Short mmCIF file of C-alpha atoms and ligand atoms in Angstrom, two decimals:
data_model
loop_
_atom_site.label_atom_id
_atom_site.label_comp_id
_atom_site.label_asym_id
_atom_site.label_seq_id
_atom_site.Cartn_x
_atom_site.Cartn_y
_atom_site.Cartn_z
CA UNK A 1 197.21 110.01 300.19
CA UNK A 2 197.43 107.55 297.27
CA UNK A 3 196.09 110.20 294.87
CA UNK A 4 198.72 112.68 296.18
CA UNK A 5 201.49 110.04 295.67
CA UNK A 6 200.33 109.36 292.17
CA UNK A 7 200.28 113.12 291.28
CA UNK A 8 203.79 113.53 292.77
CA UNK A 9 204.99 110.51 290.72
CA UNK A 10 203.33 111.89 287.58
CA UNK A 11 204.89 115.36 288.18
CA UNK A 12 208.36 113.93 288.78
CA UNK A 13 208.14 111.78 285.60
CA UNK A 14 207.01 114.80 283.63
CA UNK A 15 209.83 116.82 284.86
CA UNK A 16 212.24 114.18 283.95
CA UNK A 17 210.76 113.79 280.46
CA UNK A 18 210.73 117.49 279.98
CA UNK A 19 214.29 117.91 281.16
CA UNK A 20 215.77 115.25 279.00
CA UNK A 21 213.51 115.71 276.01
CA UNK A 22 213.13 111.84 275.95
CA UNK A 23 209.96 110.53 274.30
CA UNK A 24 209.07 107.25 276.11
CA UNK A 25 207.63 105.39 272.97
CA UNK A 26 210.30 104.14 270.81
CA UNK A 27 208.25 101.51 268.95
CA UNK A 28 206.54 103.35 266.28
CA UNK A 29 203.12 103.10 268.00
CA UNK A 30 201.48 104.76 271.03
CA UNK A 31 202.16 103.14 274.40
CA UNK A 32 200.20 103.05 277.66
CA UNK A 33 201.07 105.98 279.88
CA UNK A 34 203.17 107.55 277.13
CA UNK A 35 204.36 111.09 277.75
CA UNK A 36 205.55 113.30 275.03
CA UNK A 37 205.32 112.23 271.44
CA UNK A 38 206.33 109.03 269.70
CA UNK A 39 209.99 108.53 269.10
CA UNK A 40 211.12 110.04 265.80
CA UNK A 41 212.32 107.83 262.96
CA UNK A 42 213.01 110.49 260.43
CA UNK A 43 215.07 113.71 260.55
CA UNK A 44 211.93 115.73 260.13
CA UNK A 45 210.31 114.21 263.21
CA UNK A 46 213.53 114.63 265.18
CA UNK A 47 213.43 118.25 264.42
CA UNK A 48 209.73 118.53 265.22
CA UNK A 49 210.47 116.98 268.67
CA UNK A 50 213.30 119.33 269.25
CA UNK A 51 211.17 122.28 268.25
CA UNK A 52 208.44 121.08 270.59
CA UNK A 53 210.74 120.77 273.49
CA UNK A 54 212.30 124.14 272.79
CA UNK A 55 208.92 125.83 272.84
CA UNK A 56 207.96 124.09 276.00
CA UNK A 57 211.05 125.63 277.72
CA UNK A 58 210.20 129.13 276.32
CA UNK A 59 206.46 128.90 277.32
CA UNK A 60 207.22 127.58 280.73
CA UNK A 61 209.81 130.37 281.44
CA UNK A 62 207.14 132.91 280.28
CA UNK A 63 204.44 131.50 282.41
CA UNK A 64 206.66 131.22 285.45
CA UNK A 65 207.79 134.91 284.92
CA UNK A 66 204.23 136.11 284.77
CA UNK A 67 203.21 134.03 287.73
CA UNK A 68 206.08 135.67 289.67
CA UNK A 69 204.97 139.11 288.65
CA UNK A 70 201.28 138.38 289.74
CA UNK A 71 202.58 137.10 293.13
CA UNK A 72 204.71 140.14 293.56
CA UNK A 73 201.72 142.41 292.89
CA UNK A 74 199.36 140.47 295.12
CA UNK A 75 201.87 140.50 297.94
CA UNK A 76 203.45 143.95 297.75
CA UNK A 77 200.71 146.10 296.30
CA UNK A 78 197.43 145.06 298.11
CA UNK A 79 195.50 147.81 299.96
CA UNK A 80 196.84 146.69 303.35
CA UNK A 81 200.61 146.65 302.59
CA UNK A 82 200.54 149.49 300.17
CA UNK A 83 197.78 152.05 301.31
CA UNK A 84 198.89 154.97 299.24
CA UNK A 85 199.26 153.84 295.63
CA UNK A 86 201.87 155.42 293.36
CA UNK A 87 200.32 157.81 290.67
CA UNK A 88 202.87 156.93 287.96
CA UNK A 89 201.29 156.49 284.50
CA UNK A 90 204.37 156.20 282.22
CA UNK A 91 207.85 154.74 282.28
CA UNK A 92 209.63 154.92 279.03
CA UNK A 93 212.35 152.41 279.77
CA UNK A 94 209.83 149.52 280.93
CA UNK A 95 207.58 150.28 277.86
CA UNK A 96 210.56 149.84 275.50
CA UNK A 97 211.56 146.67 277.27
CA UNK A 98 208.08 145.08 277.27
CA UNK A 99 207.81 145.83 273.49
CA UNK A 100 211.24 144.79 272.44
CA UNK A 101 211.68 141.60 274.59
CA UNK A 102 208.46 139.90 273.16
CA UNK A 103 209.55 140.82 269.62
CA UNK A 104 212.96 139.13 270.30
CA UNK A 105 211.27 136.08 271.75
CA UNK A 106 209.04 135.85 268.63
CA UNK A 107 211.96 136.12 266.31
CA UNK A 108 213.88 133.46 268.19
CA UNK A 109 210.87 131.13 267.77
CA UNK A 110 210.24 132.17 264.06
CA UNK A 111 213.66 131.30 262.79
CA UNK A 112 213.72 127.47 263.69
CA UNK A 113 209.97 127.43 262.99
CA UNK A 114 210.32 128.56 259.38
CA UNK A 115 213.43 126.50 258.85
CA UNK A 116 211.44 123.38 259.89
CA UNK A 117 208.50 124.28 257.72
CA UNK A 118 210.68 124.59 254.57
CA UNK A 119 212.48 121.32 255.52
CA UNK A 120 209.02 119.52 255.71
CA UNK A 121 207.59 121.19 252.63
CA UNK A 122 210.54 120.94 250.17
CA UNK A 123 210.38 117.44 248.85
CA UNK A 124 213.95 116.21 248.06
CA UNK A 125 214.70 114.08 245.06
CA UNK A 126 212.78 110.86 245.69
CA UNK A 127 214.17 107.31 245.66
CA UNK A 128 210.72 105.64 245.89
CA UNK A 129 207.39 107.01 245.26
CA UNK A 130 204.15 105.60 246.88
CA UNK A 131 200.75 106.82 246.16
CA UNK A 132 198.37 106.33 249.17
CA UNK A 133 194.66 106.60 248.21
CA UNK A 134 192.23 106.99 251.12
CA UNK A 135 188.96 105.13 250.63
CA UNK A 136 185.93 104.57 252.92
CA UNK A 137 187.45 102.85 254.98
CA UNK A 138 190.88 101.55 254.01
CA UNK A 139 193.99 102.63 252.20
CA UNK A 140 195.28 101.67 248.82
CA UNK A 141 199.00 101.82 248.07
CA UNK A 142 200.34 102.16 244.61
CA UNK A 143 203.91 101.87 243.50
CA UNK A 144 203.96 103.73 240.19
CA UNK A 145 207.64 102.73 239.46
CA UNK A 146 206.83 99.08 239.71
CA UNK A 147 203.30 99.38 238.47
CA UNK A 148 201.27 97.61 241.19
CA UNK A 149 198.63 98.57 243.59
CA UNK A 150 197.01 96.80 246.66
CA UNK A 151 194.56 97.42 249.44
CA UNK A 152 195.36 97.57 253.00
CA UNK A 153 192.52 96.71 255.48
CA UNK A 154 192.56 96.72 259.21
CA UNK A 155 192.99 93.29 260.86
CA UNK A 156 189.74 92.60 262.88
CA UNK A 157 190.11 91.70 266.57
CA UNK A 158 189.30 87.99 266.15
CA UNK A 159 192.10 87.69 263.42
CA UNK A 160 194.90 89.36 265.43
CA UNK A 161 198.04 87.38 265.55
CA UNK A 162 200.35 87.59 268.71
CA UNK A 163 202.24 90.84 268.69
CA UNK A 164 199.85 92.56 266.36
CA UNK A 165 198.59 95.84 267.91
CA UNK A 166 194.72 96.00 268.05
CA UNK A 167 193.09 98.67 265.71
CA UNK A 168 196.56 99.47 264.19
CA UNK A 169 197.39 96.31 262.26
CA UNK A 170 196.60 95.79 258.60
CA UNK A 171 196.62 92.73 256.20
CA UNK A 172 198.92 94.28 253.62
CA UNK A 173 201.58 96.79 254.87
CA UNK A 174 203.24 99.54 252.83
CA UNK A 175 206.88 98.57 252.60
CA UNK A 176 209.75 101.05 251.95
CA UNK A 177 213.50 100.87 252.18
CA UNK A 178 215.43 102.32 255.10
CA UNK A 179 217.50 105.57 254.59
CA UNK A 180 215.84 106.46 251.29
CA UNK A 181 213.76 109.43 250.39
CA UNK A 182 210.26 108.17 250.03
CA UNK A 183 207.83 110.54 248.32
CA UNK A 184 204.23 110.03 249.41
CA UNK A 185 201.39 111.22 247.11
CA UNK A 186 197.87 111.27 248.65
CA UNK A 187 194.47 111.46 247.16
CA UNK A 188 191.04 110.55 248.19
CA UNK A 189 188.64 108.28 246.26
CA UNK A 190 185.42 109.37 247.98
CA UNK A 191 185.80 111.87 250.77
CA UNK A 192 188.66 113.73 252.50
CA UNK A 193 191.06 111.41 254.45
CA UNK A 194 194.39 112.22 256.02
CA UNK A 195 197.59 110.26 255.79
CA UNK A 196 199.51 110.48 259.13
CA UNK A 197 202.39 108.49 260.62
CA UNK A 198 203.61 110.22 263.96
CA UNK A 199 207.02 108.66 264.04
CA UNK A 200 207.68 110.09 260.51
CA UNK A 201 206.29 113.56 261.35
CA UNK A 202 204.00 113.33 258.40
CA UNK A 203 200.29 114.24 258.21
CA UNK A 204 198.69 115.29 255.01
CA UNK A 205 195.13 115.46 253.76
CA UNK A 206 194.05 112.94 251.02
CA UNK A 207 191.58 114.96 248.93
CA UNK A 208 189.40 113.78 246.08
CA UNK A 209 190.36 115.23 242.78
CA UNK A 210 193.82 116.40 243.78
CA UNK A 211 197.21 115.00 244.65
CA UNK A 212 199.02 116.02 247.77
CA UNK A 213 202.72 115.43 248.37
CA UNK A 214 204.90 114.93 251.23
CA UNK A 215 208.09 112.88 252.01
CA UNK A 216 209.98 110.94 254.67
CA UNK A 217 213.32 109.26 255.14
CA UNK A 218 213.08 106.54 257.74
CA UNK A 219 216.39 106.07 259.43
CA UNK A 220 215.71 102.93 261.29
CA UNK A 221 214.20 99.68 260.17
CA UNK A 222 210.89 98.64 261.85
CA UNK A 223 207.24 98.91 261.74
CA UNK A 224 205.57 102.25 262.17
CA UNK A 225 201.95 102.87 262.70
CA UNK A 226 199.50 105.74 261.88
CA UNK A 227 195.85 106.41 261.41
CA UNK A 228 193.55 108.31 259.10
CA UNK A 229 193.44 111.72 260.69
CA UNK A 230 190.49 113.37 259.03
CA UNK A 231 187.02 112.43 260.13
CA UNK A 232 185.81 110.58 257.06
CA UNK A 233 182.70 108.58 258.18
CA UNK A 234 181.68 105.83 260.36
CA UNK A 235 184.84 103.64 260.14
CA UNK A 236 187.20 106.48 260.25
CA UNK A 237 188.80 105.08 263.36
CA UNK A 238 189.37 101.72 261.62
CA UNK A 239 191.52 102.48 258.71
CA UNK A 240 195.13 102.38 260.16
CA UNK A 241 198.36 102.90 258.30
CA UNK A 242 201.26 100.57 258.75
CA UNK A 243 204.67 101.29 257.12
CA UNK A 244 207.28 98.59 257.26
CA UNK A 245 210.77 99.91 256.79
CA UNK A 246 213.25 97.26 255.72
CA UNK A 247 216.70 97.07 254.26
CA UNK A 248 217.43 97.78 250.62
CA UNK A 249 217.84 94.03 249.82
CA UNK A 250 214.61 93.05 251.56
CA UNK A 251 212.81 95.83 249.73
CA UNK A 252 213.97 94.65 246.39
CA UNK A 253 212.92 91.14 247.26
CA UNK A 254 209.51 92.39 248.49
CA UNK A 255 209.04 94.42 245.20
CA UNK A 256 209.63 91.31 243.12
CA UNK A 257 207.29 89.28 245.19
CA UNK A 258 204.58 92.09 245.36
CA UNK A 259 204.65 92.50 241.51
CA UNK A 260 203.47 88.95 241.26
CA UNK A 261 201.14 88.94 244.24
CA UNK A 262 199.43 92.19 243.33
CA UNK A 263 199.55 91.90 239.58
CA UNK A 264 196.63 93.28 237.87
CA UNK A 265 195.30 91.28 235.07
CA UNK A 266 195.88 93.50 232.00
CA UNK A 267 193.87 91.24 229.73
CA UNK A 268 190.66 91.63 231.58
CA UNK A 269 189.63 95.21 230.43
CA UNK A 270 190.35 94.34 226.80
CA UNK A 271 188.12 91.33 227.07
CA UNK A 272 185.30 93.35 228.50
CA UNK A 273 185.72 95.94 225.69
CA UNK A 274 185.74 93.15 223.11
CA UNK A 275 182.62 91.56 224.60
CA UNK A 276 180.96 95.02 224.69
CA UNK A 277 181.82 95.58 221.12
CA UNK A 278 180.41 92.20 220.07
CA UNK A 279 177.05 93.04 221.40
CU1 LIG B 1 189.71 108.25 256.47
#
């Protein structure tokens, strides 16, 4: 009985979620018992969620229609209730309908699908550029406009502070301003990784020897979590991505502070070169 109750509760929740198109997770990270996708924080993700829900309605209607046809066939045309079967082999009207209707359905799906694809792939003029380099097994973020780079490593279980989600928190977060177009360049330093943040609707391979490009515009401040999404070795599961979206003012302050914190010592390579030359 308990199992039945749970199943019914699950189905009722599913129907409510499907009917309203509401994703339960609004925090930029996965949640226990989450149904649907993580809440969108960018216009691209909002469109992806819309498209997903739209397709769910289409496919549910098709599945129910086919189920109804099957039941009608089973009930009306079994050997007992229909002992003398019809010898009809062709019906032009029905043949035209079952060709044209699927074509119309596919066109209805293709239009928003291609529109979304172009929206994702056309990178608008960027306000901020961040290069994410996948390494075994952590990410490095570089801000070419401000000329600094830093590593972002997962916080180990024993070092977690209250409120930090396990396996998703990092020591140095990537920080970006709210409501600005952020261009993300990705590359790999060793093997193929993949930079993915579900709430932003981005997932793009980070491939050694080439630069990939995607973009997002976060419309709400907050902390958004993602993970490497290309199997890249033994610690693939332990190289999370954390993007902290802050106000323009906080972003400027962070940039100033980060420039000092992550400053690379330009004099060092020169010294090494000089030392090498002396020998
Ligand atoms: Cu990886």
